[in-house]
Short mmCIF file of C-alpha atoms and ligand atoms in Angstrom, two decimals:
data_model
loop_
_atom_site.label_atom_id
_atom_site.label_comp_id
_atom_site.label_asym_id
_atom_site.label_seq_id
_atom_site.Cartn_x
_atom_site.Cartn_y
_atom_site.Cartn_z
CA MET A 691 19.74 231.95 2.23
CA ALA A 692 21.64 233.98 4.83
CA ARG A 693 24.91 235.69 3.92
CA ILE A 694 27.89 236.86 5.92
CA THR A 695 27.57 240.65 5.99
CA ASP A 696 30.61 241.54 8.09
CA ALA A 697 33.72 239.91 9.51
CA ARG A 698 35.95 242.03 11.75
CA VAL A 699 38.89 241.56 14.09
CA VAL A 700 39.07 243.03 17.59
CA VAL A 701 42.42 243.07 19.39
CA SER A 702 42.07 243.85 23.08
CA SER A 703 44.01 243.41 26.29
CA PRO A 704 41.69 242.83 29.26
CA GLY A 705 44.54 241.59 31.48
CA ARG A 706 46.36 240.01 28.53
CA ASN A 707 46.08 240.21 24.77
CA TYR A 708 43.26 238.50 22.91
CA VAL A 709 42.38 238.55 19.22
CA THR A 710 38.68 237.99 18.53
CA LEU A 711 36.91 237.49 15.21
CA VAL A 712 33.31 238.70 14.99
CA VAL A 713 31.16 237.45 12.09
CA GLU A 714 27.71 238.91 11.36
CA THR A 715 25.02 237.47 9.09
CA SER A 716 22.15 238.92 7.08
CA ASP A 717 19.63 237.34 9.45
CA GLY A 718 21.08 239.27 12.37
CA LEU A 719 23.17 236.54 14.01
CA VAL A 720 26.66 237.05 15.41
CA GLY A 721 29.35 234.38 15.76
CA VAL A 722 32.70 234.74 17.52
CA GLY A 723 36.02 232.92 17.28
CA ASP A 724 39.33 233.18 19.17
CA ALA A 725 42.38 234.07 17.06
CA THR A 726 44.92 234.62 19.84
CA LEU A 727 48.50 233.46 19.23
CA ASN A 728 50.37 234.51 22.35
CA GLY A 729 53.22 236.93 21.61
CA ARG A 730 52.44 236.99 17.87
CA GLU A 731 48.88 238.36 18.08
CA LEU A 732 49.08 240.95 15.32
CA ALA A 733 50.30 238.45 12.73
CA VAL A 734 47.02 236.55 13.01
CA ALA A 735 45.01 239.77 13.19
CA SER A 736 46.56 240.83 9.89
CA TYR A 737 46.06 237.40 8.30
CA LEU A 738 42.37 237.68 9.12
CA ARG A 739 41.86 241.37 8.36
CA ASP A 740 43.95 241.52 5.22
CA HIS A 741 43.39 238.08 3.72
CA LEU A 742 40.41 236.14 5.12
CA CYS A 743 37.75 238.70 6.11
CA PRO A 744 37.45 240.06 2.54
CA LEU A 745 36.71 236.49 1.37
CA LEU A 746 34.02 235.91 3.99
CA THR A 747 31.65 238.72 3.12
CA GLY A 748 28.81 237.37 0.95
CA ARG A 749 29.46 233.69 1.76
CA ASP A 750 26.80 231.33 3.13
CA PRO A 751 27.59 230.98 6.89
CA ALA A 752 26.03 227.49 6.94
CA ARG A 753 28.77 226.03 4.69
CA ILE A 754 31.41 225.48 7.38
CA GLU A 755 33.37 222.66 5.73
CA ASP A 756 33.33 224.34 2.33
CA THR A 757 34.62 227.58 3.88
CA TRP A 758 37.36 225.68 5.73
CA GLN A 759 38.54 223.97 2.54
CA TYR A 760 38.31 227.22 0.60
CA LEU A 761 40.48 229.10 3.09
CA TYR A 762 42.97 226.27 3.67
CA LYS A 763 43.46 225.07 0.09
CA GLY A 764 42.97 228.55 -1.30
CA ALA A 765 46.00 229.84 0.58
CA TYR A 766 48.25 227.32 -1.21
CA TRP A 767 50.71 227.75 1.75
CA ARG A 768 49.95 224.95 4.19
CA ARG A 769 49.62 224.60 7.98
CA GLY A 770 51.53 226.69 10.50
CA PRO A 771 50.32 228.48 13.64
CA VAL A 772 49.31 231.77 12.00
CA THR A 773 47.28 230.21 9.19
CA MET A 774 45.67 227.55 11.36
CA THR A 775 44.76 230.01 14.14
CA ALA A 776 43.16 232.37 11.65
CA ILE A 777 41.15 229.57 9.99
CA ALA A 778 40.19 228.27 13.45
CA ALA A 779 38.65 231.61 14.37
CA VAL A 780 36.48 231.57 11.24
CA ASP A 781 35.51 227.95 11.84
CA VAL A 782 34.47 228.50 15.48
CA ALA A 783 32.52 231.66 14.58
CA LEU A 784 30.60 229.66 11.95
CA TRP A 785 29.86 226.81 14.41
CA ASP A 786 28.64 229.47 16.86
CA ILE A 787 26.29 230.81 14.17
CA LYS A 788 25.11 227.32 13.19
CA GLY A 789 24.23 226.62 16.82
CA LYS A 790 22.29 229.86 17.04
CA VAL A 791 20.41 229.04 13.83
CA ALA A 792 19.54 225.58 15.19
CA GLY A 793 18.82 226.85 18.71
CA LEU A 794 21.24 224.21 20.05
CA PRO A 795 24.57 224.20 21.89
CA VAL A 796 27.41 223.18 19.58
CA TYR A 797 28.06 219.88 21.40
CA GLN A 798 24.56 218.77 20.36
CA LEU A 799 25.44 219.43 16.71
CA LEU A 800 28.57 217.28 17.19
CA GLY A 801 26.55 214.25 18.26
CA GLY A 802 25.59 215.15 21.80
CA ALA A 803 27.27 214.55 25.14
CA ALA A 804 29.41 211.41 25.31
CA ARG A 805 30.01 211.95 29.06
CA ASP A 806 28.50 213.88 31.95
CA GLY A 807 31.31 216.41 32.28
CA VAL A 808 34.80 217.31 31.11
CA MET A 809 37.60 216.55 33.61
CA VAL A 810 39.94 219.54 33.80
CA TYR A 811 43.35 220.04 35.38
CA GLY A 812 44.56 223.16 37.12
CA HIS A 813 48.09 224.52 37.61
CA ALA A 814 49.83 224.34 41.01
CA ASP A 815 53.25 225.95 41.15
CA GLY A 816 55.75 226.84 43.84
CA ARG A 817 58.95 228.80 44.28
CA ASP A 818 59.87 225.83 46.44
CA VAL A 819 58.26 222.48 47.24
CA PRO A 820 56.42 223.62 50.43
CA GLU A 821 54.80 226.45 48.48
CA LEU A 822 53.79 224.01 45.73
CA LEU A 823 52.21 221.70 48.33
CA ASP A 824 50.17 224.59 49.75
CA ARG A 825 48.90 225.55 46.32
CA PHE A 826 48.18 221.92 45.48
CA ALA A 827 46.00 221.66 48.61
CA GLU A 828 43.98 224.67 47.41
CA TYR A 829 43.18 222.86 44.15
CA LEU A 830 42.04 219.78 46.04
CA ASP A 831 39.82 222.00 48.21
CA GLN A 832 38.23 223.35 45.04
CA GLY A 833 37.42 219.83 43.89
CA TYR A 834 40.06 219.28 41.19
CA LYS A 835 40.76 215.62 40.37
CA ALA A 836 43.89 216.44 38.37
CA VAL A 837 46.60 219.04 38.96
CA ARG A 838 49.73 220.02 37.06
CA ILE A 839 52.76 220.41 39.35
CA GLN A 840 55.72 222.71 38.62
CA ALA A 841 58.36 223.84 41.15
CA ALA A 842 61.36 226.13 40.79
CA VAL A 843 64.55 224.15 40.16
CA PRO A 844 67.14 224.98 42.84
CA GLY A 845 70.12 226.78 41.32
CA LEU A 846 68.19 228.23 38.36
CA ALA A 847 67.14 231.89 38.49
CA LYS A 848 63.76 231.31 36.81
CA THR A 849 61.88 228.12 36.08
CA TYR A 850 59.12 227.65 33.50
CA GLY A 851 55.68 227.27 35.04
CA VAL A 852 56.47 229.08 38.28
CA ALA A 853 55.16 232.59 38.91
CA PRO A 854 58.05 234.83 39.97
CA ARG A 855 55.94 236.74 42.50
CA ASP A 856 52.55 236.41 44.15
CA GLY A 857 49.70 237.26 41.82
CA LEU A 858 51.80 237.26 38.62
CA MET A 859 51.35 234.93 35.68
CA TYR A 860 54.13 232.41 35.18
CA GLU A 861 54.84 233.79 31.73
CA PRO A 862 56.09 237.25 32.62
CA ALA A 863 55.43 238.79 29.22
CA ASN A 864 57.62 241.83 28.69
CA SER A 865 56.64 244.74 26.51
CA ASN A 866 60.07 245.78 25.20
CA LEU A 867 62.24 242.69 24.99
CA PRO A 868 61.48 239.09 25.96
CA ASP A 869 62.16 238.18 29.56
CA GLU A 870 64.94 235.54 29.91
CA GLY A 871 64.53 232.24 31.73
CA SER A 872 67.38 229.92 32.73
CA TRP A 873 67.84 226.21 32.30
CA GLU A 874 70.15 223.29 32.95
CA SER A 875 68.79 219.82 32.26
CA SER A 876 71.10 218.08 34.75
CA ALA A 877 69.82 220.20 37.67
CA TYR A 878 66.21 219.66 36.58
CA LEU A 879 66.52 215.90 36.11
CA ASP A 880 68.00 215.45 39.58
CA PHE A 881 65.26 217.56 41.15
CA ALA A 882 61.99 216.68 39.34
CA PRO A 883 61.39 213.22 40.90
CA SER A 884 61.64 214.71 44.41
CA VAL A 885 58.75 217.05 43.57
CA PHE A 886 56.51 214.13 42.61
CA GLU A 887 57.64 212.21 45.68
CA ALA A 888 56.73 215.11 48.00
CA VAL A 889 53.27 215.47 46.46
CA ARG A 890 52.54 211.72 46.61
CA ASP A 891 53.84 211.54 50.22
CA ARG A 892 51.53 214.31 51.34
CA PHE A 893 48.42 213.71 49.20
CA GLY A 894 48.60 210.05 48.18
CA PHE A 895 47.69 208.50 44.83
CA GLY A 896 44.01 209.49 44.61
CA VAL A 897 44.62 212.55 42.43
CA HIS A 898 46.11 212.78 38.93
CA LEU A 899 49.49 214.53 38.64
CA LEU A 900 50.59 216.19 35.42
CA HIS A 901 53.86 217.91 34.57
CA ASP A 902 55.09 220.06 31.69
CA VAL A 903 58.74 219.79 30.60
CA HIS A 904 58.14 222.50 27.98
CA HIS A 905 60.30 221.05 25.20
CA ARG A 906 63.60 221.11 27.12
CA LEU A 907 65.10 217.62 27.16
CA THR A 908 66.88 215.45 24.64
CA PRO A 909 65.16 212.12 23.86
CA ILE A 910 67.39 210.08 26.16
CA GLU A 911 67.07 212.63 28.98
CA ALA A 912 63.30 212.45 28.58
CA ALA A 913 63.50 208.65 28.71
CA ARG A 914 65.38 208.92 32.02
CA LEU A 915 62.77 211.32 33.43
CA GLY A 916 59.95 209.01 32.40
CA LYS A 917 61.63 206.06 34.14
CA ASP A 918 62.42 208.05 37.28
CA LEU A 919 58.80 209.22 37.56
CA GLU A 920 57.21 205.79 37.06
CA PRO A 921 56.89 205.04 40.81
CA PHE A 922 54.79 208.21 41.21
CA ARG A 923 52.43 207.26 38.35
CA PRO A 924 52.04 210.61 36.56
CA PHE A 925 48.94 211.12 34.43
CA TRP A 926 51.42 212.42 31.83
CA ILE A 927 54.63 214.24 31.17
CA GLU A 928 54.09 216.91 28.54
CA ASP A 929 56.37 218.21 25.78
CA ALA A 930 59.32 216.21 27.08
CA THR A 931 61.30 217.06 23.93
CA PRO A 932 60.80 219.76 21.26
CA ALA A 933 57.42 218.91 19.74
CA GLU A 934 58.34 219.25 16.07
CA ASP A 935 60.68 216.23 16.19
CA GLN A 936 58.15 213.41 16.07
CA SER A 937 60.76 210.66 15.84
CA ALA A 938 62.22 211.63 19.24
CA PHE A 939 59.21 209.98 20.82
CA ARG A 940 60.33 206.58 19.53
CA THR A 941 63.30 206.77 21.89
CA ILE A 942 61.27 207.94 24.89
CA ARG A 943 58.58 205.34 24.26
CA ALA A 944 61.10 202.52 24.12
CA HIS A 945 62.25 203.22 27.67
CA THR A 946 59.30 204.18 29.83
CA THR A 947 55.66 203.44 30.64
CA THR A 948 55.06 207.02 31.83
CA PRO A 949 52.27 208.40 29.60
CA LEU A 950 53.36 211.04 27.10
CA ALA A 951 51.54 214.15 25.89
CA VAL A 952 52.57 216.59 23.18
CA GLY A 953 51.07 218.94 20.62
CA GLU A 954 50.16 222.38 21.98
CA VAL A 955 52.49 224.05 19.46
CA LEU A 956 51.37 221.80 16.57
CA ASN A 957 48.62 222.91 14.24
CA SER A 958 47.33 220.17 12.00
CA ILE A 959 46.54 216.48 11.71
CA TRP A 960 49.68 216.08 9.60
CA ASP A 961 51.87 217.44 12.40
CA VAL A 962 50.81 214.59 14.68
CA GLN A 963 50.28 211.82 12.11
CA THR A 964 53.43 209.85 12.99
CA LEU A 965 52.94 210.36 16.73
CA ILE A 966 49.43 208.94 16.50
CA THR A 967 49.75 206.18 13.92
CA GLU A 968 52.92 204.79 15.54
CA ARG A 969 51.25 205.05 18.97
CA LEU A 970 54.15 207.15 20.27
CA ILE A 971 51.99 209.30 22.55
CA ASP A 972 49.02 208.82 24.85
CA TYR A 973 47.47 212.30 24.76
CA VAL A 974 47.40 214.87 21.99
CA ARG A 975 47.53 218.52 23.12
CA THR A 976 46.38 220.29 19.94
CA SER A 977 43.69 222.91 20.60
CA VAL A 978 40.60 224.20 18.81
CA SER A 979 42.03 227.67 18.41
CA HIS A 980 45.52 226.75 17.15
CA THR A 981 44.58 223.70 15.09
CA GLY A 982 42.08 224.88 12.51
CA GLY A 983 39.00 224.99 14.71
CA ILE A 984 36.37 222.43 15.64
CA SER A 985 36.14 221.04 12.09
CA HIS A 986 39.83 220.15 11.80
CA LEU A 987 40.45 219.09 15.41
CA ARG A 988 37.47 216.74 15.23
CA LYS A 989 39.15 214.90 12.34
CA LEU A 990 42.42 214.76 14.26
CA TYR A 991 40.63 213.28 17.28
CA SER A 992 38.97 210.68 15.05
CA LEU A 993 42.39 209.59 13.76
CA ALA A 994 43.64 209.47 17.37
CA GLU A 995 40.64 207.35 18.38
CA LEU A 996 41.69 204.62 15.93
CA TYR A 997 45.08 204.35 17.64
CA GLY A 998 44.04 204.58 21.31
CA VAL A 999 45.29 208.14 21.73
CA ARG A 1000 43.14 210.46 23.84
CA SER A 1001 42.61 214.19 23.81
CA GLY A 1002 44.33 216.47 26.33
CA ALA A 1003 43.81 219.91 24.85
CA HIS A 1004 45.94 222.93 25.63
CA GLY A 1005 43.91 225.42 27.66
CA ALA A 1006 46.33 227.99 29.03
CA GLY A 1007 45.06 231.48 29.88
CA ASP A 1008 46.33 232.86 26.58
CA LEU A 1009 43.55 230.94 24.83
CA SER A 1010 40.50 233.18 25.26
CA PRO A 1011 37.26 232.15 26.99
CA ILE A 1012 35.79 231.65 23.50
CA ALA A 1013 38.49 229.05 22.80
CA HIS A 1014 37.85 227.39 26.14
CA ALA A 1015 34.11 227.20 25.51
CA ALA A 1016 34.68 225.74 22.04
CA ALA A 1017 37.06 223.17 23.54
CA LEU A 1018 34.45 222.10 26.11
CA HIS A 1019 31.85 221.45 23.40
CA LEU A 1020 34.24 219.21 21.47
CA ASP A 1021 35.58 217.52 24.65
CA LEU A 1022 32.07 216.62 25.69
CA ALA A 1023 31.14 215.08 22.33
CA ILE A 1024 34.16 212.99 21.30
CA PRO A 1025 34.54 209.35 22.35
CA ASN A 1026 38.29 209.55 23.11
CA PHE A 1027 38.37 212.49 25.50
CA GLY A 1028 41.21 212.36 28.03
CA ILE A 1029 41.49 215.60 29.98
CA GLN A 1030 41.22 219.35 29.38
CA GLU A 1031 43.63 222.00 30.68
CA TYR A 1032 41.93 224.87 32.52
CA MET A 1033 43.98 227.78 33.77
CA GLY A 1034 41.02 230.12 33.97
CA HIS A 1035 40.92 233.80 33.04
CA ARG A 1036 41.55 236.68 35.36
CA ASP A 1037 39.49 239.81 35.49
CA PRO A 1038 39.03 242.14 33.72
CA ALA A 1039 38.70 239.40 31.03
CA GLY A 1040 35.23 238.69 32.43
CA GLU A 1041 34.09 242.20 31.45
CA VAL A 1042 34.81 241.43 27.80
CA PHE A 1043 33.97 237.73 27.56
CA ARG A 1044 30.71 236.75 29.31
CA THR A 1045 30.90 233.00 29.78
CA SER A 1046 28.29 230.51 30.93
CA TYR A 1047 30.34 227.33 31.22
CA THR A 1048 30.37 225.77 34.66
CA PHE A 1049 32.85 224.01 36.99
CA ASP A 1050 31.75 221.42 39.49
CA ASP A 1051 33.74 218.77 41.36
CA GLY A 1052 36.74 218.89 39.01
CA HIS A 1053 34.63 218.79 35.85
CA MET A 1054 33.39 221.46 33.47
CA HIS A 1055 30.33 221.67 31.27
CA PRO A 1056 29.74 223.99 28.30
CA ALA A 1057 26.72 226.26 28.45
CA ASP A 1058 23.40 224.81 27.32
CA LEU A 1059 22.81 227.93 25.24
CA PRO A 1060 22.58 228.09 21.44
CA GLY A 1061 26.03 228.16 19.83
CA ILE A 1062 29.30 228.34 21.76
CA GLY A 1063 27.74 230.19 24.69
CA VAL A 1064 30.16 233.12 25.09
CA GLU A 1065 29.03 236.69 24.62
CA PHE A 1066 31.75 239.06 23.41
CA ASP A 1067 31.27 242.67 24.56
CA GLU A 1068 32.95 244.70 21.85
CA ALA A 1069 32.39 248.02 23.61
CA ALA A 1070 34.07 246.68 26.75
CA ALA A 1071 36.95 245.32 24.64
CA GLY A 1072 37.49 248.87 23.36
CA ARG A 1073 38.39 249.95 26.89
CA PHE A 1074 41.41 247.59 26.91
CA PRO A 1075 43.73 248.46 24.01
CA TYR A 1076 46.37 246.05 22.74
CA GLU A 1077 49.71 246.04 24.59
CA PRO A 1078 52.82 244.67 22.83
CA ARG A 1079 54.09 241.58 24.68
CA TYR A 1080 56.73 238.91 24.11
CA LEU A 1081 56.92 235.42 25.55
CA PRO A 1082 60.20 234.72 27.37
CA VAL A 1083 63.28 233.18 25.80
CA ASN A 1084 65.46 230.71 27.66
CA ARG A 1085 69.22 230.35 28.11
CA ARG A 1086 71.42 227.64 29.58
CA LEU A 1087 73.77 228.73 32.36
CA ASP A 1088 76.59 229.22 29.81
CA GLY A 1089 74.40 231.60 27.81
CA THR A 1090 73.31 229.23 25.03
CA VAL A 1091 69.77 229.90 23.81
CA HIS A 1092 67.60 226.92 24.74
CA ASP A 1093 63.98 225.96 24.10
CA TRP A 1094 61.55 227.92 26.29
O1 LIG B 330 51.58 230.79 25.19
C1 LIG B 330 52.33 229.75 25.69
C2 LIG B 330 51.55 229.05 26.79
O2 LIG B 330 50.27 228.72 26.37
C3 LIG B 330 52.26 227.81 27.24
O3 LIG B 330 53.52 228.13 27.73
C4 LIG B 330 51.45 227.12 28.32
O4 LIG B 330 52.74 225.13 28.06
C5 LIG B 330 51.73 225.67 28.43
C6 LIG B 330 50.68 224.84 29.02
O5 LIG B 330 50.86 223.63 29.00
O6 LIG B 330 49.70 225.38 29.49
MG1 LIG B 331 52.46 223.04 27.85
#
């Protein structure tokens, strides 16, 4: 029987920070998992290095479920982003190893492809509506069938989801103190429907439109937004209210037929139990790397399947290419797939993470290689040392701290 001989954590910053777990076995195989928690990277690195890696050495890498239960129940302290991201990295690394042992891509171990490809959505943003329309057209040219639309709200200095300058990410992570965004729900609510109207006027109804509210509205404000957007038939509105308040969705649901998505900041099946079993949402945004890995997210998706809720996994650029590959394997295999977010990764990330997944006509496919199909170049990672970064915080115009 093979044994785990080494488990180590690599923190690198090829363009942005990523935390990667590398697991080696006595029969010479290597598995990798993503452990990146944007803005809180070192907390997960420590959880792994100081608490989980010492438990992995000597274990049988084939016993994925047993290892998951051992790490989760053995901690006593339940759930939470740090714990569930750390366990996810172990889980994905072990699935990667199991695939390599079997000589099969992970989606084959999960039951095989349940569809031909995984529909992904990209991010179009604009400092004003004309700029958004130009960027939207670029996504259509690339073949995307679904695009998230975010435009700067007039009167607010900075709006979530909009890059402040050409070539910058929309989350301007700051190394000393968090950057500060600004917000006023009244200005946003008056403006948002006009963005959808402009996109539908120019491009019609043959493409899916998505939009992220990023946790900023009260339940009744979110209900109003959902109603106002109904004529433009969004694919979803995401995180309309702060995600941790599951009961808020009862109010939104009672008022609108606009589909609802939530869950990128949630980390376990228990965090979305009410949302799913009361059919309060249409898409669940939990991800492989923040929700306990393939083993746990698969159970969550099975619960969602019973209640007609589909997957719509978080896939922002702060989830590493390993996380994206793992997501594609699960997306391809589950019956209740909805859509997958794909922001892509900018170089020099490609020097560290060698991917083989493909994009064609708005759909992605995981690599048909054994395991997850991402090669992690540890030597290259060493050339990009960790850089401290914070996510932004948000304030209302009167200075009150608001959800970012
Ligand atoms: O790290 C935070 C980002 O992943 C998040 O702000 C992106 O909301 C997001 C999304 O939907 O991609
Ligand atoms: Mg989001």
